[in-house]
Coordinates of C-alpha atoms in Angstrom, one line a residue:
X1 CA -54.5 46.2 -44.6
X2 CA -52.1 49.1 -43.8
X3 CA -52.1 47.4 -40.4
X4 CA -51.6 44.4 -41.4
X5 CA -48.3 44.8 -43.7
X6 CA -46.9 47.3 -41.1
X7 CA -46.7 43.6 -38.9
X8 CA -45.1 41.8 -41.2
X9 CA -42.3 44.5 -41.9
X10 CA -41.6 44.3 -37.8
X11 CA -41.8 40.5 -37.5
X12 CA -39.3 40.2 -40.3
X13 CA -37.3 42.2 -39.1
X14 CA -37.3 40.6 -35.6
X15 CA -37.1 37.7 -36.6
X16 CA -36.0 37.1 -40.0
X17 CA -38.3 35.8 -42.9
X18 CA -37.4 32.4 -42.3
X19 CA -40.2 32.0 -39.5
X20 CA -42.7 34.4 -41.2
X21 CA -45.6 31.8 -41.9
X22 CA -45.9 33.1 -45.1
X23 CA -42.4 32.2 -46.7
X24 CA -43.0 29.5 -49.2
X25 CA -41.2 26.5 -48.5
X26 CA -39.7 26.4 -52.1
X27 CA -37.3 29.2 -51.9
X28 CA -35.6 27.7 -48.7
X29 CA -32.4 26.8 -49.1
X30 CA -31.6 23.2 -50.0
X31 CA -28.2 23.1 -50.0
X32 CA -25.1 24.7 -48.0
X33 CA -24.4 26.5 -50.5
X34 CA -27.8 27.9 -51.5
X35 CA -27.7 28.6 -47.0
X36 CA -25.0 30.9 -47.5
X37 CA -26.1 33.4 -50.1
X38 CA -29.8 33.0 -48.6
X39 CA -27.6 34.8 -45.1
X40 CA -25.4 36.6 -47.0
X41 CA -28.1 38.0 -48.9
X42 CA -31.0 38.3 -46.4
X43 CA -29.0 39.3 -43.4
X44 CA -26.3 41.3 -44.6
X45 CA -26.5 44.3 -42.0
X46 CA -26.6 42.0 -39.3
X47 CA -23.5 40.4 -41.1
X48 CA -21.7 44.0 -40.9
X49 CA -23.0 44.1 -37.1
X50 CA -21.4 41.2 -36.6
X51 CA -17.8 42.6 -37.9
X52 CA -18.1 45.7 -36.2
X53 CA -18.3 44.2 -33.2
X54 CA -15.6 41.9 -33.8
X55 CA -13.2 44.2 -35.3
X56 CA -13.7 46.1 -31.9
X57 CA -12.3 43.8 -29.7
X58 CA -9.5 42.8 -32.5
X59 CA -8.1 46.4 -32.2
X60 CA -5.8 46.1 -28.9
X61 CA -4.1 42.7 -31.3
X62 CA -4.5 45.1 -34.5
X63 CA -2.3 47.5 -32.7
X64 CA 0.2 44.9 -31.0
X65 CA 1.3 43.8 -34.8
X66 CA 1.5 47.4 -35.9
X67 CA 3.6 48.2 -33.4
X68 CA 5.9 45.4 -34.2
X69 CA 6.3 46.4 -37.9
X70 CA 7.0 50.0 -36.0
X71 CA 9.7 48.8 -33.8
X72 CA 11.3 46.8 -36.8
X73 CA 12.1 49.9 -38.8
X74 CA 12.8 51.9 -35.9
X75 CA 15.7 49.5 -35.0
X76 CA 16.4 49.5 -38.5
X77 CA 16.9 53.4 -38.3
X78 CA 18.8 54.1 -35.2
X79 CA 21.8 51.2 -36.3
X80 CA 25.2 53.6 -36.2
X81 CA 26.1 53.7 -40.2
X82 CA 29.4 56.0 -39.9
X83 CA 32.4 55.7 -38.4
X84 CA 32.3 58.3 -35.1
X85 CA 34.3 61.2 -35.3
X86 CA 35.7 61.5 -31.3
X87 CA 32.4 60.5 -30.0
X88 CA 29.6 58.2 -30.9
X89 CA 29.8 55.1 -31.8
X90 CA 31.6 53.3 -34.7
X91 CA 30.2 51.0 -37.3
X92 CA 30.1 47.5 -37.0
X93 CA 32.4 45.7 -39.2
X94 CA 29.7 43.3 -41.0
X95 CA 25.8 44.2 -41.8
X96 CA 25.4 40.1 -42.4
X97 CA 22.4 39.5 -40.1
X98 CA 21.7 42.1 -38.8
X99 CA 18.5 42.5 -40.4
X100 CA 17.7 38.9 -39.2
X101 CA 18.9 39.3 -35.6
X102 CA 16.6 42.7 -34.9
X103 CA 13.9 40.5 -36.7
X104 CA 14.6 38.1 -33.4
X105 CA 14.7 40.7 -31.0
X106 CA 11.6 42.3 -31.8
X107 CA 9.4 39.2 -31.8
X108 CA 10.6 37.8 -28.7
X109 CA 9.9 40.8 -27.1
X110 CA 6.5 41.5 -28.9
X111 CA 5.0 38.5 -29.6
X112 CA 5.1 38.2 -25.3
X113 CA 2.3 40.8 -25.3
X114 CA 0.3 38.3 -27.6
X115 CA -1.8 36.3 -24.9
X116 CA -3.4 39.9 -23.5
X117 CA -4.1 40.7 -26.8
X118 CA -5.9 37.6 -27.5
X119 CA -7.7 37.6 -24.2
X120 CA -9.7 41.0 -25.3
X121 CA -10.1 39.1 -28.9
X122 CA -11.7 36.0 -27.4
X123 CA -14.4 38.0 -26.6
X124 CA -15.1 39.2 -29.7
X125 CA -14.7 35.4 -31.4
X126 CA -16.9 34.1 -28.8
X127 CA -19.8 36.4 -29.7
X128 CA -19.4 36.4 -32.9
X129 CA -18.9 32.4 -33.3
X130 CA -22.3 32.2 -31.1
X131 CA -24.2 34.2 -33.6
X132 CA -23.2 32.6 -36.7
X133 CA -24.1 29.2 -35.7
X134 CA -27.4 31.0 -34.7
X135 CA -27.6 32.2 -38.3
X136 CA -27.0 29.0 -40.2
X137 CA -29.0 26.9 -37.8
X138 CA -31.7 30.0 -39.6
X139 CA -32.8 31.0 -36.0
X140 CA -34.1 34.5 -35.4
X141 CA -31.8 36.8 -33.6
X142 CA -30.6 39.9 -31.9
X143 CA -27.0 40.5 -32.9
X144 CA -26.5 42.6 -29.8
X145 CA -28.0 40.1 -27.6
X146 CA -27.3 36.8 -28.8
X147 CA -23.4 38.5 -29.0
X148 CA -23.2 38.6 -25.5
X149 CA -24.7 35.5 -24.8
X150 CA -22.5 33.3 -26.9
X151 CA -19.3 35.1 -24.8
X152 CA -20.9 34.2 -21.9
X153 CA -21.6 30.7 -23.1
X154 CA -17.8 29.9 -25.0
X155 CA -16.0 32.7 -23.1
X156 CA -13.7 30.3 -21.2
X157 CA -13.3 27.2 -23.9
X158 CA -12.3 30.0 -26.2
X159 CA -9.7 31.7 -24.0
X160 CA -8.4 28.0 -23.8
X161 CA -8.4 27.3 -27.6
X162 CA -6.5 31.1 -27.9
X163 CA -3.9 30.7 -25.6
X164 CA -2.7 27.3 -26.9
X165 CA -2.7 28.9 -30.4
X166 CA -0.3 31.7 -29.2
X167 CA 2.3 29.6 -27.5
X168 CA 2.4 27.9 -30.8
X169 CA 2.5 31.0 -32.9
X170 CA 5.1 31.8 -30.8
X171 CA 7.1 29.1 -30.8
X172 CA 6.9 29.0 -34.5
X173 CA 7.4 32.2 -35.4
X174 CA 10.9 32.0 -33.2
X175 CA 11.7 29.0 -34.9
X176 CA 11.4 30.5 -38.6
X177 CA 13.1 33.9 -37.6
X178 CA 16.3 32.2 -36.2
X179 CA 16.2 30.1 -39.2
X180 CA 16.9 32.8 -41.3
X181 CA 19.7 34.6 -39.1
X182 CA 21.5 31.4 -38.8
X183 CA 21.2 31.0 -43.0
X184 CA 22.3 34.6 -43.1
X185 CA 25.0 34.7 -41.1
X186 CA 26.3 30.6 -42.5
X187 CA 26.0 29.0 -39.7
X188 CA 25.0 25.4 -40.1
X189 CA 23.5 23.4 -43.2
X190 CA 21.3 26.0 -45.4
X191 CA 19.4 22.7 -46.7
X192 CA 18.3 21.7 -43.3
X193 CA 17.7 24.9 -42.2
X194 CA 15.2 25.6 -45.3
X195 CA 13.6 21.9 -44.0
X196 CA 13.4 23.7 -40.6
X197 CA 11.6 26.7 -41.9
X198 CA 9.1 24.7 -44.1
X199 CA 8.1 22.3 -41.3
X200 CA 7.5 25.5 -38.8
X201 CA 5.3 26.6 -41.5
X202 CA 3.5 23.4 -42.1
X203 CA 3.3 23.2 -38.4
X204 CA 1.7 26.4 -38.1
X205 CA -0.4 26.4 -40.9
X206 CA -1.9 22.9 -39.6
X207 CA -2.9 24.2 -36.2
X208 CA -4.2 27.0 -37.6
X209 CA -6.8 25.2 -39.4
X210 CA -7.7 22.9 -36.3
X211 CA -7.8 26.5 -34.5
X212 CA -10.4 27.4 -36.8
X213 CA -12.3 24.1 -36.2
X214 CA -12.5 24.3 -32.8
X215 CA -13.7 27.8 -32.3
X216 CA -16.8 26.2 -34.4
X217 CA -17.1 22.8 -32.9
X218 CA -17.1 24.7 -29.3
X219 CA -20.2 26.5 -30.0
X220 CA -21.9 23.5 -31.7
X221 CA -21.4 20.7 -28.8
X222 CA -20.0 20.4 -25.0
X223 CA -17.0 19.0 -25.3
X224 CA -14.1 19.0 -23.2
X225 CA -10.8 20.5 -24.5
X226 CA -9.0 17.4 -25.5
X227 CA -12.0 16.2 -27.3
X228 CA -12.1 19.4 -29.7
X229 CA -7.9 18.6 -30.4
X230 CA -8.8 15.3 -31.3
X231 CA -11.7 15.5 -33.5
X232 CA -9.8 18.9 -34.6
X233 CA -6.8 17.0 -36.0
X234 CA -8.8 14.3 -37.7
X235 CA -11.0 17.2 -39.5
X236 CA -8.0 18.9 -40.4
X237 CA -5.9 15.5 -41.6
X238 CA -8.7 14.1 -43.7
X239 CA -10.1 17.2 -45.1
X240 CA -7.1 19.3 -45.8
X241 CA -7.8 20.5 -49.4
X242 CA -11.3 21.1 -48.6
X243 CA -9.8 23.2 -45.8
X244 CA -8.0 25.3 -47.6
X245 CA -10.4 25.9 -50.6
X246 CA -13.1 27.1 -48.1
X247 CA -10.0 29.5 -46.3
X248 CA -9.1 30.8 -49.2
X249 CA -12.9 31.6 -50.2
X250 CA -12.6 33.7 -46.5
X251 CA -9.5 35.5 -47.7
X252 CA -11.8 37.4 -50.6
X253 CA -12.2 40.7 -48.8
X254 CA -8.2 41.0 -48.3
X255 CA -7.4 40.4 -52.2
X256 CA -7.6 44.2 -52.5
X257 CA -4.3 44.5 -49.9
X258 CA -2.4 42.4 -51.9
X259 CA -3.0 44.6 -55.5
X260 CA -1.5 47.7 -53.6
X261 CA -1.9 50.8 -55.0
X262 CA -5.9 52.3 -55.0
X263 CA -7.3 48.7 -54.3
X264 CA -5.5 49.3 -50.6
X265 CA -8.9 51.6 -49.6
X266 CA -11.2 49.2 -51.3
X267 CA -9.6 46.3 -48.8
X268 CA -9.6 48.6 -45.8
X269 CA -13.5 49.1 -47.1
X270 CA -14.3 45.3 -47.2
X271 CA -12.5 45.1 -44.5
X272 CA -14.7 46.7 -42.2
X273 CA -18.0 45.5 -43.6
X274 CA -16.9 41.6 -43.8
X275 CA -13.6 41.2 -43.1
X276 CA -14.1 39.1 -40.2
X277 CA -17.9 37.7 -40.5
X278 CA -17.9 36.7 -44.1
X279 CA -15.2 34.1 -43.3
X280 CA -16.7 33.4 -40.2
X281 CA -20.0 32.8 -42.1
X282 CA -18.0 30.7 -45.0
X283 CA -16.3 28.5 -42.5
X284 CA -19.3 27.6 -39.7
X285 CA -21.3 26.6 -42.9
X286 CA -18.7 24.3 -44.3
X287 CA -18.1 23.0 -40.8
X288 CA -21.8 21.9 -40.7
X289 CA -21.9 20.1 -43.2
X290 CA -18.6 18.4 -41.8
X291 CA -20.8 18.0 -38.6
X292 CA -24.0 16.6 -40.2
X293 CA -21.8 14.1 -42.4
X294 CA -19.6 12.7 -39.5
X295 CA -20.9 14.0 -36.4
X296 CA -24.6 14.3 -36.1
X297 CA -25.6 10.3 -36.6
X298 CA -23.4 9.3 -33.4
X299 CA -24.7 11.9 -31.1
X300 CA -28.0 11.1 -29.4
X301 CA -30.8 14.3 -30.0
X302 CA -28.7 16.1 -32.6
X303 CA -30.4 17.4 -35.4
X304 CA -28.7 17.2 -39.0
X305 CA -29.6 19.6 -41.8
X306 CA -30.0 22.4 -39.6
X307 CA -30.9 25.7 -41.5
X308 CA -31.4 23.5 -44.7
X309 CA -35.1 21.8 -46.4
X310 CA -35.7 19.0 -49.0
X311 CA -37.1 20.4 -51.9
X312 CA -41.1 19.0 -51.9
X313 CA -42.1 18.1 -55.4
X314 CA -44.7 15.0 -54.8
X315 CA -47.6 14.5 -52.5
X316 CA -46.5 11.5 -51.4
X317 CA -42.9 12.8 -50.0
X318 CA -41.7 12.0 -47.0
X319 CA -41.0 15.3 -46.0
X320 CA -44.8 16.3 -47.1
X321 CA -46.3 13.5 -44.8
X322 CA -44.4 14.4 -41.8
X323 CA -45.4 18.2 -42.0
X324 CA -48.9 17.2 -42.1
X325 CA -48.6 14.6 -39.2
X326 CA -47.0 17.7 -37.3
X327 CA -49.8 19.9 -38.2
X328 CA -52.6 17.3 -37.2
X329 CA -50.5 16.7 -33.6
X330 CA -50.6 20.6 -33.2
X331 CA -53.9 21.7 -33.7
X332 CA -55.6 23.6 -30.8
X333 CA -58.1 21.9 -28.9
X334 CA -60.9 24.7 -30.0
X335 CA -61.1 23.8 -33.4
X336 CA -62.7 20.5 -32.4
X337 CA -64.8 22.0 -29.7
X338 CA -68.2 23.7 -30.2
X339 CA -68.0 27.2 -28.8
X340 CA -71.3 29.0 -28.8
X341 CA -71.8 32.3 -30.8
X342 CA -72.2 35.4 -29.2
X343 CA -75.2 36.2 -30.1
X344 CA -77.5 35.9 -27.0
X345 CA -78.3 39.5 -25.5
X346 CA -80.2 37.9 -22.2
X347 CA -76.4 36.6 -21.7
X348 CA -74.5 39.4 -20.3
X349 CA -71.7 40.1 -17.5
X350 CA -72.7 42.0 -15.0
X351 CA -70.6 45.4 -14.7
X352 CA -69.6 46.6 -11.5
X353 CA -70.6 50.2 -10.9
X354 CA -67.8 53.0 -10.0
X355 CA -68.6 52.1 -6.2
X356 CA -69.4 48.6 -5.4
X357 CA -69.6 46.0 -2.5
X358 CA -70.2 42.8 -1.8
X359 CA -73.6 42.2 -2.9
X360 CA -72.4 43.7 -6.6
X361 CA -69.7 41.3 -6.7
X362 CA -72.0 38.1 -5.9
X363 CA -74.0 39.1 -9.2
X364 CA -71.3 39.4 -11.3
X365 CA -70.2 35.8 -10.3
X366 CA -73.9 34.8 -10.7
X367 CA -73.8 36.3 -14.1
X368 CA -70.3 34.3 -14.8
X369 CA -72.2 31.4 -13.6
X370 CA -74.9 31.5 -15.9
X371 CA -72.8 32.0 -18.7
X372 CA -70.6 29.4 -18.0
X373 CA -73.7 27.0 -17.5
X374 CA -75.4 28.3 -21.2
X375 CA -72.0 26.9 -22.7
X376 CA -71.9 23.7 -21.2
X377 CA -75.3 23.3 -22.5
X378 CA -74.3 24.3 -26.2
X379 CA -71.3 22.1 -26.5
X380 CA -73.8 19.0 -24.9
X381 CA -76.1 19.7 -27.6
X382 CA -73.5 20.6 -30.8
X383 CA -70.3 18.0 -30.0
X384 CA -71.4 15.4 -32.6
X385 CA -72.3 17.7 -35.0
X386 CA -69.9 16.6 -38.4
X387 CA -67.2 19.7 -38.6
X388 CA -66.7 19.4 -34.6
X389 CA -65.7 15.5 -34.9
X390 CA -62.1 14.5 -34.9
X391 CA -59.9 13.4 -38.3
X392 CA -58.5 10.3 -39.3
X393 CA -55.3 12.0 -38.3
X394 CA -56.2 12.9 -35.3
X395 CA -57.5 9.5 -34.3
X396 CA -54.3 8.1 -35.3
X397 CA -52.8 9.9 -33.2
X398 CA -54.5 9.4 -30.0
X399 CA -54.2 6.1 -30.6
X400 CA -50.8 6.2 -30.9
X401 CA -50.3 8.2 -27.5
X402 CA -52.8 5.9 -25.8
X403 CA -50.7 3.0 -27.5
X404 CA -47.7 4.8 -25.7
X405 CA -48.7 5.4 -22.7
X406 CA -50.2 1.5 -22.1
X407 CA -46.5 0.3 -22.8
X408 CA -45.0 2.7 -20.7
X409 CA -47.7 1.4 -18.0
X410 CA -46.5 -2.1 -18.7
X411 CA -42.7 -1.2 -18.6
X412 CA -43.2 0.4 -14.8
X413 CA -45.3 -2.7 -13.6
X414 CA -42.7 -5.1 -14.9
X415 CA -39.8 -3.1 -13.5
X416 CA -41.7 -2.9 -10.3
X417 CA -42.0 -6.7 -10.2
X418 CA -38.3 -6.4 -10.8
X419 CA -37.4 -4.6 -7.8
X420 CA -39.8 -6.9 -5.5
X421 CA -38.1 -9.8 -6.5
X422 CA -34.6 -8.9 -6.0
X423 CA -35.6 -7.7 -2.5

């Protein structure tokens, strides 16, 4: 018994509960919703796995915008403030815009430094978008493993998807910061300047959400770049408030950074445990259901519903009926085949002594024989006996593959005929 448990710890662990024959079908999850706190719940460390890992290769971009928040003050602090007394410099005659104009400076000088940053973070999206799917498709996996497979897998789609987002990050970001210098220092109109900043944000916010959609999409199907902008863009139009209420739902673990105070170590806490996967988690969910919806009826072999189980209440369920059918299709050949007991002690395999030759060898395949033979005889004898004779089910089912194969017959001979004719 000790034995016995000990082996269902391990597999669990290997390979989640999910495939553990023993999990009742009523507690799956039925829903998306029900999916993510069955993860969230059930797979937590390898959630905080996940985060580490990503977090890893998110440090080098970690550092690139701490530096920039560095080199903004430190500009701020070296600006001459006095009037120079025989040396040194004097001070400027107006402070309008300055603020503004290092603000410009620094970005277009940082924000260069932003496609090798991302480059190292790609890596770290790519694993960690590869194992997610994994986990709400409810397949077993090896974080470490199944990591390093979905960057070698998505590695260059990903790198594509990155760098596109940076050049408009970039362009962006430039447009809002010379916004503001040009409202600070009065040149042009403030009103269309304001419209010039709001559309740079809209801009920016709406690629950011197909960003997001095609990091997912790219790890669910093969499809070429310009397919994942399209089908991007139409996810993003049509489903914008749905967007946002499952971004904001990611944003959870930062709330603390934004009370200040003592709540700043509780966000740098969450942080590291699920900053990173727990949105990751909340938006490839949300994005299959978007797949299984729109997606999953036009492509040919894709399977909806994936991680997800109708809830069996009656016999006669759909569901219930096709389980069974599966069951009767997989059964082992053995457990409709006589197999004779061993019982019989004038039945034995020869053993071959410590030193043997030829003529040792020739009895144990004598022995083999005979055993072999005594076999034969028992299934003759025991195949119609009533436990050893196939189901109705089973029946069924050979007809229906011998119904298969005779049209499948048919279709070659026709097509031959076919190909006769036209030559």
């Amino acid at each position: 018994m000790a034995k016995r448990k000990t082996g269902g710890l391990i597999n669990r662990i290997l390979v989640g509960k999910e495939k553990s024959e023993g999990y009742a079908r009523s507690t799956l999850p039925s829903n998306r919703w029900e999916l993510f706190w069955d993860i969230f719940k059930g797979r937590f460390w390898k959630l905080f796995g996940i985060n580490l890992l990503t977090i890893l290769f998110f440090l080098p971009l970690i550092a690139l915008l701490v530096f920039r928040v560095i080199l903004i003050a430190g500009s701020g602090s070296v600006i001459p403030l006095t009037q120079g007394f025989g040396f040194g410099y004097g001070a400027p005659l107006s402070f309008v815009g300055v603020n503004e104009q290092t603000v410009v400076n620094v970005d277009i000088f940082v924000y260069l430094f932003m496609p090798l940053a991302l480059i190292i973070a790609v890596v770290g999206v790519s694993g960690a978008a590869y194992v997610t799917r994994n986990m709400v498709w409810t397949e077993g996996i090896f974080v470490a493993n199944d990591f390093w497979r979905g960057v070698k897998k998505n590695f260059t789609q990903m790198l594509c998807i990155a760098l596109v987002y940076s050049l408009v990050f970039y362009v962006t970001q430039l447009a809002v910061n010379i916004a503001d210098y040009a409202i600070a220092v009065g040149t042009g109109s403030v009103w269309m300047l304001v419209i010039a900043k709001i559309m740079a944000y809209i801009l920016l916010i709406f690629y950011s959400f197909m960003t997001f959609h095609m990091i997912t999409m790219s790890v669910t199907y093969e499809l070429k770049f310009s397919a994942l902008l399209k089908n991007s863009f139409l996810f993003t139009l049509g489903l914008f408030p749905q967007n946002i209420f499952f971004a904001a739902l990611g944003l959870i673990p930062f709330i603390p950074f934004f009370l200040g105070g003592i709540f700043v170590s509780l966000g740098l806490i969450l942080t590291l445990m699920m900053g990173f996967s727990l949105p990751l988690l909340i938006w490839t969910d949300y994005c299959q259901w978007i797949y299984d919806k729109f997606i999953n009826d036009r492509v040919p072999g894709a399977k909806k519903n994936r991680g997800i189980y109708e809830k069996v209440k009656e016999s006669n369920s759909e569901t219930l009926r096709q389980y069974r059918e599966q069951i009767a299709m997989t059964r082992s050949s053995l457990n409709s085949r006589p197999i004779k007991p061993i019982t019989d002690d004038e039945l034995k395999l020869r053993e071959l002594p410590t030193s043997f030759n030829r003529d040792d060898l020739i009895k144990l395949q004598e022995s083999k024989d005979v055993i072999y033979e005594d076999n034969l005889k028992y299934i003759e004898e025991h195949k119609n006996d009533p436990e050893f004779l196939p189901s109705e089910e089973e029946i069924a089912a050979k007809d229906k593959e011998e119904e298969r194969n005779r049209r499948i017959e048919a279709a070659k001979k026709e097509l031959e005929k076919r190909e006769k004719k036209h030559k």
